[in-house]
Coordinates of C-alpha atoms in Angstrom, one line a residue:
X164 CA 107.6 106.4 103.1
X165 CA 104.9 109.0 102.2
X166 CA 101.1 108.5 101.1
X167 CA 102.0 106.4 97.8
X168 CA 102.7 102.6 97.7
X169 CA 105.8 101.5 98.8
X170 CA 107.1 98.5 96.1
X171 CA 110.5 97.7 97.4
X172 CA 110.8 96.6 100.9
X173 CA 113.9 95.6 100.4
X174 CA 116.3 96.2 103.4
X175 CA 113.9 98.9 104.7
X176 CA 114.4 99.1 108.5
X177 CA 110.8 98.5 110.2
X178 CA 109.6 98.3 113.7
X179 CA 106.5 96.6 114.7
X180 CA 104.9 97.8 117.6
X181 CA 103.4 95.1 119.7
X182 CA 102.8 91.6 119.4
X183 CA 99.4 89.7 119.0
X184 CA 96.7 89.3 116.4
X185 CA 97.9 91.9 114.3
X186 CA 101.7 92.7 115.1
X187 CA 102.7 88.9 114.4
X188 CA 101.1 88.7 110.7
X189 CA 102.7 92.4 110.2
X190 CA 106.2 91.1 111.1
X191 CA 105.9 88.3 109.0
X192 CA 104.7 89.7 105.6
X193 CA 107.2 92.6 106.2
X194 CA 109.7 90.6 106.7
X195 CA 108.9 88.2 103.7
X196 CA 108.8 91.0 101.9
X197 CA 112.7 91.6 102.5
X198 CA 112.5 93.9 105.3
X199 CA 114.6 94.2 108.7
X200 CA 111.8 94.1 111.1
X201 CA 112.4 94.5 114.6
X202 CA 109.5 93.7 117.1
X203 CA 109.2 95.8 120.4
X204 CA 106.6 94.4 122.9
X205 CA 106.1 95.9 126.8
X206 CA 105.2 92.5 127.9
X207 CA 107.5 89.9 128.6
X208 CA 105.3 86.9 129.9
X209 CA 105.5 83.5 128.9
X210 CA 103.1 84.1 126.0
X211 CA 105.2 86.8 124.5
X212 CA 108.6 84.9 125.1
X213 CA 106.7 82.0 122.9
X214 CA 105.5 84.3 120.0
X215 CA 108.9 85.9 120.0
X216 CA 110.6 82.4 119.6
X217 CA 108.6 82.0 116.6
X218 CA 109.6 85.5 115.1
X219 CA 113.1 84.7 116.0
X220 CA 113.3 81.5 113.8
X221 CA 112.3 83.5 110.8
X222 CA 115.0 86.2 111.4
X223 CA 113.1 88.5 113.0
X224 CA 114.7 91.1 115.9
X225 CA 112.3 90.7 119.1
X226 CA 112.5 93.1 122.1
X227 CA 110.4 92.2 125.1
X228 CA 109.8 94.2 128.1
X229 CA 110.9 97.5 125.9
X230 CA 108.2 99.1 124.1
X231 CA 109.3 102.6 124.4
X232 CA 112.4 103.3 122.7
X233 CA 112.7 103.7 119.1
X234 CA 115.3 101.1 117.5
X235 CA 118.0 103.1 115.7
X236 CA 117.7 103.4 112.1
X237 CA 114.0 103.0 111.9
X238 CA 112.2 104.3 108.8
X239 CA 108.4 103.0 109.7
X240 CA 106.5 101.9 112.6
X241 CA 104.0 99.5 112.0
X242 CA 101.6 99.5 115.4
X243 CA 99.1 97.4 116.8
X244 CA 95.9 99.7 116.9
X245 CA 95.1 99.3 120.7
X246 CA 98.7 101.3 121.5
X247 CA 97.8 104.7 123.0
X248 CA 99.1 107.6 120.4
X249 CA 100.9 109.6 123.6
X250 CA 103.3 106.4 124.1
X251 CA 107.3 107.5 124.0
X252 CA 107.8 105.3 121.1
X253 CA 105.5 107.4 119.1
X254 CA 106.5 111.0 120.4
X255 CA 110.1 109.5 119.6
X256 CA 109.0 108.8 115.7
X257 CA 107.2 111.9 115.7
X258 CA 110.4 113.7 116.6
X259 CA 112.5 111.7 113.8
X260 CA 109.9 112.2 111.1
X261 CA 109.4 108.5 111.1
X262 CA 105.8 107.7 109.8
X263 CA 103.5 105.5 111.9
X264 CA 101.1 103.2 110.6
X265 CA 98.5 100.6 112.0
X266 CA 97.6 97.0 110.7
X267 CA 95.0 98.2 108.4
X268 CA 96.9 100.8 106.7
X269 CA 99.6 98.3 106.2
X270 CA 97.3 96.1 104.4
X271 CA 96.0 99.2 102.5
X272 CA 99.3 99.7 101.2
X273 CA 99.9 96.0 100.1
X274 CA 97.0 95.4 98.0
X275 CA 97.7 94.4 94.6
X276 CA 96.9 96.2 91.7
X277 CA 93.6 94.1 91.0
X278 CA 92.7 94.2 94.9
X279 CA 89.1 93.7 96.1
X280 CA 87.2 96.8 97.1
X281 CA 86.3 97.4 100.6
X282 CA 83.1 98.1 102.1
X283 CA 83.9 99.9 105.7
X284 CA 82.0 99.7 108.9
X285 CA 82.4 101.7 111.9
X286 CA 80.7 102.8 114.6
X287 CA 80.4 102.5 118.9
X288 CA 78.2 99.3 119.0
X289 CA 76.7 97.1 116.4
X290 CA 80.1 96.8 114.0
X291 CA 80.2 93.1 113.8
X292 CA 76.7 92.4 113.3
X293 CA 76.7 94.6 110.8
X294 CA 79.8 93.5 108.7
X295 CA 78.7 89.9 109.3
X296 CA 75.4 90.7 108.1
X297 CA 77.0 92.2 104.9
X298 CA 79.2 89.8 104.0
X299 CA 76.1 87.1 104.5
X300 CA 74.1 89.7 101.8
X301 CA 77.3 89.7 99.2
X302 CA 77.8 85.8 99.5
X303 CA 74.1 85.5 98.9
X304 CA 74.5 87.8 95.8
X305 CA 77.5 84.8 94.7
X306 CA 80.0 87.0 95.5
X307 CA 83.7 86.0 97.0
X308 CA 83.8 87.9 100.0
X309 CA 84.8 87.4 103.6
X310 CA 83.8 89.4 107.0
X311 CA 87.9 90.8 108.3
X312 CA 89.5 93.6 110.2
X313 CA 88.5 94.4 113.9
X314 CA 86.0 91.2 113.6
X315 CA 89.1 89.0 114.0
X316 CA 90.4 87.6 110.9
X317 CA 93.3 89.9 109.7
X318 CA 93.4 92.1 106.8
X319 CA 97.1 91.4 106.2
X320 CA 96.1 87.6 105.7
X321 CA 93.0 88.5 103.4
X322 CA 95.1 90.8 100.9
X323 CA 98.1 88.4 101.2
X324 CA 96.5 85.5 101.1
X325 CA 96.2 83.3 98.0
X326 CA 92.4 83.4 98.0
X327 CA 90.7 85.9 95.8
X328 CA 88.2 87.9 96.6
X329 CA 85.4 90.1 94.8
X330 CA 85.1 92.3 97.5
X331 CA 85.6 92.5 101.9
X332 CA 83.6 93.6 104.5
X333 CA 85.6 95.3 106.8
X334 CA 85.0 96.1 110.2
X335 CA 87.1 99.0 111.5
X336 CA 87.7 100.1 115.4
X337 CA 88.7 103.7 116.0
X338 CA 92.3 102.7 117.2
X339 CA 92.5 101.1 113.6
X340 CA 90.9 104.3 111.8
X341 CA 93.3 106.3 113.7
X342 CA 96.2 104.5 112.2
X343 CA 94.9 104.3 108.6
X344 CA 95.4 107.8 106.9
X345 CA 95.1 106.7 103.4
X346 CA 92.5 104.1 103.5
X347 CA 89.9 105.0 100.7
X348 CA 86.9 102.7 100.7
X349 CA 84.6 101.8 98.0
X350 CA 81.9 102.8 100.3
X351 CA 81.6 103.1 104.4
X352 CA 79.0 103.1 107.4
X353 CA 79.2 104.8 110.6
X354 CA 76.5 103.5 112.7
X355 CA 76.4 105.4 115.5
X356 CA 78.3 107.5 117.8
X357 CA 78.2 107.4 121.6
X358 CA 81.2 108.1 124.1
X359 CA 83.6 105.2 124.2
X360 CA 87.4 104.9 124.6
X361 CA 87.9 108.3 125.6
X362 CA 90.8 107.6 127.3
X363 CA 92.4 106.4 124.4
X364 CA 91.2 109.3 122.5
X365 CA 91.5 112.0 124.9
X366 CA 88.1 113.6 123.8
X367 CA 84.8 112.8 122.3
X368 CA 85.8 115.1 119.3
X369 CA 89.0 113.1 118.6
X370 CA 86.9 109.9 119.0
X371 CA 84.5 111.3 116.5
X372 CA 87.2 112.3 114.1
X373 CA 89.0 109.1 113.7
X374 CA 85.4 107.5 113.3
X375 CA 84.7 110.1 110.8
X376 CA 88.1 108.8 108.7
X377 CA 86.6 106.1 107.7
X378 CA 84.6 108.4 105.0
X379 CA 87.3 109.8 103.5
X380 CA 87.8 109.2 99.8
X381 CA 85.0 107.0 99.7
X382 CA 84.0 106.6 95.8
X383 CA 80.5 105.4 96.1
X384 CA 78.5 106.0 99.3
X385 CA 78.7 107.2 102.7
X386 CA 76.4 105.8 104.9
X387 CA 75.1 107.4 108.1
X388 CA 72.3 106.9 110.5
X389 CA 69.3 109.6 110.4
X390 CA 68.7 109.1 114.2
X391 CA 72.4 110.1 115.2
X392 CA 73.0 113.3 113.6
X393 CA 76.8 113.1 114.7
X394 CA 77.2 110.5 112.1
X395 CA 75.9 112.9 109.0
X396 CA 77.8 115.5 110.4
X397 CA 80.9 113.5 109.7
X398 CA 79.7 112.7 106.3
X399 CA 79.6 116.7 105.9
X400 CA 83.0 116.8 106.9
X401 CA 84.5 114.2 104.7
X402 CA 86.9 114.9 101.3
X403 CA 85.1 112.4 99.4
X404 CA 85.9 111.5 95.6
X405 CA 83.0 113.5 93.2
X406 CA 80.0 111.5 92.8
X407 CA 80.1 109.8 96.3
X408 CA 76.5 109.9 98.0
X409 CA 75.2 110.5 101.5
X410 CA 73.1 107.4 101.9
X411 CA 70.9 107.6 105.5
X412 CA 69.3 104.5 107.1
X413 CA 66.2 105.2 109.2
X414 CA 63.5 102.8 111.1
X415 CA 60.9 105.4 109.7
X416 CA 59.9 105.6 106.1
X417 CA 62.7 107.1 104.0
X418 CA 63.2 110.1 102.2
X419 CA 65.0 109.8 99.1
X420 CA 68.5 108.5 99.1
X421 CA 67.5 106.7 102.3
X422 CA 66.8 103.0 103.3
X423 CA 64.0 102.5 106.0
X424 CA 61.4 100.8 107.1
X425 CA 57.4 101.0 106.0
X426 CA 54.7 98.5 107.2
X427 CA 57.1 95.8 108.2
X428 CA 59.5 96.2 104.8
X429 CA 63.1 97.2 104.5
X430 CA 62.5 99.6 101.8
X431 CA 65.5 101.2 99.6
X432 CA 64.9 104.4 98.2
X433 CA 68.6 105.3 97.3
X434 CA 69.9 102.8 94.9
X435 CA 66.5 103.0 92.7
X436 CA 65.7 104.9 89.5
X437 CA 63.9 108.2 90.3
X438 CA 64.4 107.7 93.8
X439 CA 62.1 110.7 94.3
X440 CA 58.8 108.4 93.7
X441 CA 60.1 105.0 93.6
X442 CA 61.2 102.6 96.3
X443 CA 62.3 98.9 96.1
X444 CA 61.6 96.6 98.5
X445 CA 64.5 94.5 99.8
X446 CA 63.0 92.0 102.6
X447 CA 60.5 92.3 105.9
X448 CA 61.6 92.9 109.1
X449 CA 60.9 89.4 110.3
X450 CA 64.0 88.2 108.0
X451 CA 66.0 90.1 110.4
X452 CA 67.5 87.8 113.3
X453 CA 66.5 89.2 115.9
X454 CA 64.3 91.8 115.0
X455 CA 65.1 94.5 117.7
X456 CA 65.2 98.0 116.3
X457 CA 69.0 98.4 116.6
X458 CA 69.4 95.2 114.6
X459 CA 67.0 96.2 112.3
X460 CA 69.1 99.6 111.8
X461 CA 72.4 97.4 111.3
X462 CA 70.4 95.4 108.9
X463 CA 69.9 98.6 107.1
X464 CA 73.3 99.7 107.2
X465 CA 74.4 96.4 105.8
X466 CA 71.7 96.3 102.7
X467 CA 73.2 100.0 102.1
X468 CA 76.6 98.9 101.6
X469 CA 75.9 96.0 99.5
X470 CA 73.3 98.0 97.4
X471 CA 75.8 100.5 96.8
X472 CA 78.4 97.5 95.8
X473 CA 75.6 96.5 93.2
X474 CA 74.0 93.8 95.1
X475 CA 70.3 92.9 93.9
X476 CA 67.4 92.9 96.3
X477 CA 66.8 89.0 96.4
X478 CA 70.3 89.0 97.6
X479 CA 69.9 91.2 100.8
X480 CA 66.4 89.3 101.7
X481 CA 68.3 85.9 101.3
X482 CA 71.6 87.2 103.2
X483 CA 69.5 88.4 106.0
X484 CA 67.8 85.4 106.4
X485 CA 70.8 83.3 106.2
X486 CA 72.5 85.3 108.9
X487 CA 72.7 84.5 112.4
X488 CA 74.5 86.8 115.1
X489 CA 77.3 85.4 117.0
X490 CA 76.5 84.4 120.7
X491 CA 76.0 87.0 123.3
X492 CA 74.4 89.7 121.4
X493 CA 70.7 89.5 122.3
X494 CA 70.4 86.0 122.0
X495 CA 67.0 84.0 123.6
X496 CA 68.7 81.4 126.1
X497 CA 65.0 79.7 127.2
X498 CA 61.5 80.8 127.7
X499 CA 60.1 79.4 130.9
X500 CA 56.8 79.7 132.3
X501 CA 56.0 82.5 129.9
X502 CA 59.2 84.4 130.6
X503 CA 61.7 85.2 128.1
X504 CA 65.7 85.0 129.3
X505 CA 67.9 86.9 126.9
X506 CA 71.8 87.2 127.1
X507 CA 73.0 90.3 125.7
X508 CA 76.3 90.2 127.8
X509 CA 78.1 92.0 124.7
X510 CA 76.3 95.1 125.8
X511 CA 79.1 96.5 127.9
X512 CA 78.2 100.4 127.4
X513 CA 75.5 102.1 128.1
X514 CA 74.9 103.1 124.3
X515 CA 74.3 99.0 123.9
X516 CA 72.3 98.9 126.7
X517 CA 70.0 101.0 125.9
X518 CA 69.4 99.4 122.5
X519 CA 69.0 96.1 123.8
X520 CA 66.6 97.5 126.8
X521 CA 64.5 99.3 123.8
X522 CA 63.8 95.9 122.3
X523 CA 61.4 94.9 125.2
X524 CA 58.2 96.6 126.9
X525 CA 58.4 94.9 130.4
X526 CA 62.1 93.8 131.6
X527 CA 63.6 92.4 134.9
X528 CA 67.0 93.8 133.9
X529 CA 70.6 92.1 135.4
X530 CA 73.1 95.0 135.1
X531 CA 76.4 96.1 136.2
X532 CA 79.9 95.2 136.4
X533 CA 83.0 97.8 135.5
X534 CA 81.5 101.3 134.6
X535 CA 85.0 102.4 132.9
X536 CA 83.8 105.9 133.4
X537 CA 80.5 105.6 132.3
X538 CA 77.4 107.8 133.7
X539 CA 74.1 105.9 133.8
X540 CA 71.4 108.5 134.3
X541 CA 70.3 108.9 130.7
X542 CA 70.3 105.3 130.1
X543 CA 67.9 104.8 133.5
X544 CA 65.8 107.8 132.5
X545 CA 65.2 106.5 129.0
X546 CA 64.4 102.9 129.9
X547 CA 62.6 103.5 133.2
X548 CA 59.1 103.0 131.8
X549 CA 60.3 99.5 130.7
X550 CA 62.0 98.2 133.8
X551 CA 59.6 96.0 136.2
X552 CA 62.4 95.4 138.3
X553 CA 66.2 95.1 138.0
X554 CA 69.0 93.0 139.8
X555 CA 72.4 94.6 140.8
X556 CA 75.5 92.7 140.5
X557 CA 79.6 93.8 139.6
X558 CA 82.0 96.3 141.2
X559 CA 80.2 99.6 140.1
X560 CA 76.6 98.3 140.4
X561 CA 76.2 101.5 142.9
X562 CA 76.3 103.8 139.9
X563 CA 73.5 102.2 138.4
X564 CA 71.5 101.9 141.7
X565 CA 72.0 105.9 142.5
X566 CA 70.7 106.6 138.8
X567 CA 67.9 104.4 139.3
X568 CA 67.0 106.3 142.3
X569 CA 67.0 109.3 140.9
X570 CA 65.1 108.6 137.8
X571 CA 62.8 105.2 138.7
X572 CA 62.5 105.1 142.4
X573 CA 59.4 102.9 141.9
X574 CA 61.6 100.3 140.4
X575 CA 62.2 97.2 142.9
X576 CA 66.1 97.2 142.8
X577 CA 68.0 93.9 144.6
X578 CA 71.5 94.7 144.9
X579 CA 73.7 92.0 145.3
X580 CA 76.8 92.2 147.1
X581 CA 78.9 89.9 145.2
X582 CA 81.5 90.1 142.5
X583 CA 82.4 86.1 142.7
X584 CA 81.3 84.1 139.4
X585 CA 78.4 82.6 141.3
X586 CA 76.8 85.7 141.8
X587 CA 75.4 85.3 138.3
X588 CA 73.2 81.9 139.4
X589 CA 71.9 84.2 142.6
X590 CA 70.9 87.5 139.9
X591 CA 69.0 85.1 137.4
X592 CA 67.1 83.2 140.8
X593 CA 66.3 86.8 141.8
X594 CA 65.1 87.8 138.3
X595 CA 63.0 84.9 137.9
X596 CA 61.2 85.5 141.1
X597 CA 60.6 89.2 140.3
X598 CA 59.5 88.5 137.1
X599 CA 55.8 87.9 135.7
X600 CA 54.8 86.2 132.6
X601 CA 55.1 88.0 129.4
X602 CA 58.4 90.0 130.7
X603 CA 61.9 89.4 129.4
X604 CA 65.0 88.9 132.2
X605 CA 67.6 90.8 130.1
X606 CA 71.2 90.7 130.8
X607 CA 72.4 93.7 129.4
X608 CA 75.5 95.0 132.0
X609 CA 76.1 98.5 130.5
X610 CA 79.3 97.4 131.8
X611 CA 82.6 95.9 131.2
X612 CA 83.0 92.4 132.8
X613 CA 86.4 91.9 133.9
X614 CA 85.6 92.6 138.0
X615 CA 84.1 89.2 138.1
X616 CA 84.6 87.2 134.6
X617 CA 87.5 86.7 132.0
X618 CA 85.4 88.4 129.4
X619 CA 81.9 89.0 128.4
X620 CA 81.8 86.0 126.6
X621 CA 82.3 84.2 130.1
X622 CA 79.8 86.0 131.6
X623 CA 77.0 85.4 128.8
X624 CA 78.0 81.7 129.4
X625 CA 77.4 81.8 133.4
X626 CA 73.9 83.3 132.7
X627 CA 72.9 80.8 130.0
X628 CA 74.2 78.2 132.8
X629 CA 72.3 79.9 135.5
X630 CA 68.8 79.9 133.1
X631 CA 69.3 76.1 132.5
X632 CA 69.6 75.7 136.2
X633 CA 66.0 76.9 136.4
X634 CA 64.9 74.9 133.8
X635 CA 65.8 71.5 135.7

């Protein structure tokens, strides 16, 4: 099972590592193709037993509570993307010369001869929004498409389902890219690079290398962020098909082979005739929802990938206008007494929080949670001039408080020594007390949520509920 397509799965012994959103579709697909499938899973809880019963009813072997041992006779391992590369199962596979694929790799290998091309998106932040924007633009062009991958829709389902697509908008995480060595996209974008998931990858260098895999073998365009040199470096290092171009996006006026912004207009100088002299207007900044700087960058990246696929300018404009971002992504919750209350609970790391803070001039910032090893000095130093006040919640709030003392000592700080879910109402009430007309009360925690909430969605809902109580 080398680098080529596998056409005959009959009788192949395949081990699927992990149940869940990727493991179950992989096991079902491989079993349906005639493979002998064994699923191994670390957990043995009620949910896992329920999933195992479903697979066993089909004839799939499932081993719960034993994800470390490689089943005898395994010829291929297909892993859930989150399983760390240093797990004993993978060490055993390497020693036995058994290849390890992720669900993305499996989907790539199972495509039919007339499969839809993939337009791929990765980056530390903004992946989902950009992929959804891209799908909206492609649909506006009349193309049959779907936003798939790390976004929650299984690539396997998209590849093996009955619906036929012209092109797929594919969000890919660094985990998925690590396990997808033969992926070759039509065009791809790396939106940005900042330290994240380093416990999984082992180093920033390894993390960047896995992100950069998205450019390997690109046919038409490698889209990079002009403001983030690391993304351009990944393009330079990639082995692409002859004729594939590097296309930058920037919030400034674009140079040739770039997309950018001129006088409130999104402009293309990459996919036009005589790009040394000509430019094509695509949309207005006001067509982007919301028109925060980092979201304009997302829109430019989506537009670049769509234009690489030949989409006309009008579809870019219409697709951006039709796009509505998911909840908890820099979403205006309410405007009370001239103060805007904005939920960006999805800003779970410092890079995302910095982009959110850059969107407003005068901010009462609600922050804190689980830091996941992050440091906050750079974030606070870059954002200090925008901060009217800060309200801190969560387990690791002291790390942010200490950074504020070093880099923004004049900014008032309220430190709520609480990690119960009711702390959000207290935080919003404190923020209201501190804010004046024209301010933005911004929930951009720069931390994960699991110290107080099930996930960032619940945290954002708690913020919205607390803001709702202010208005009554």
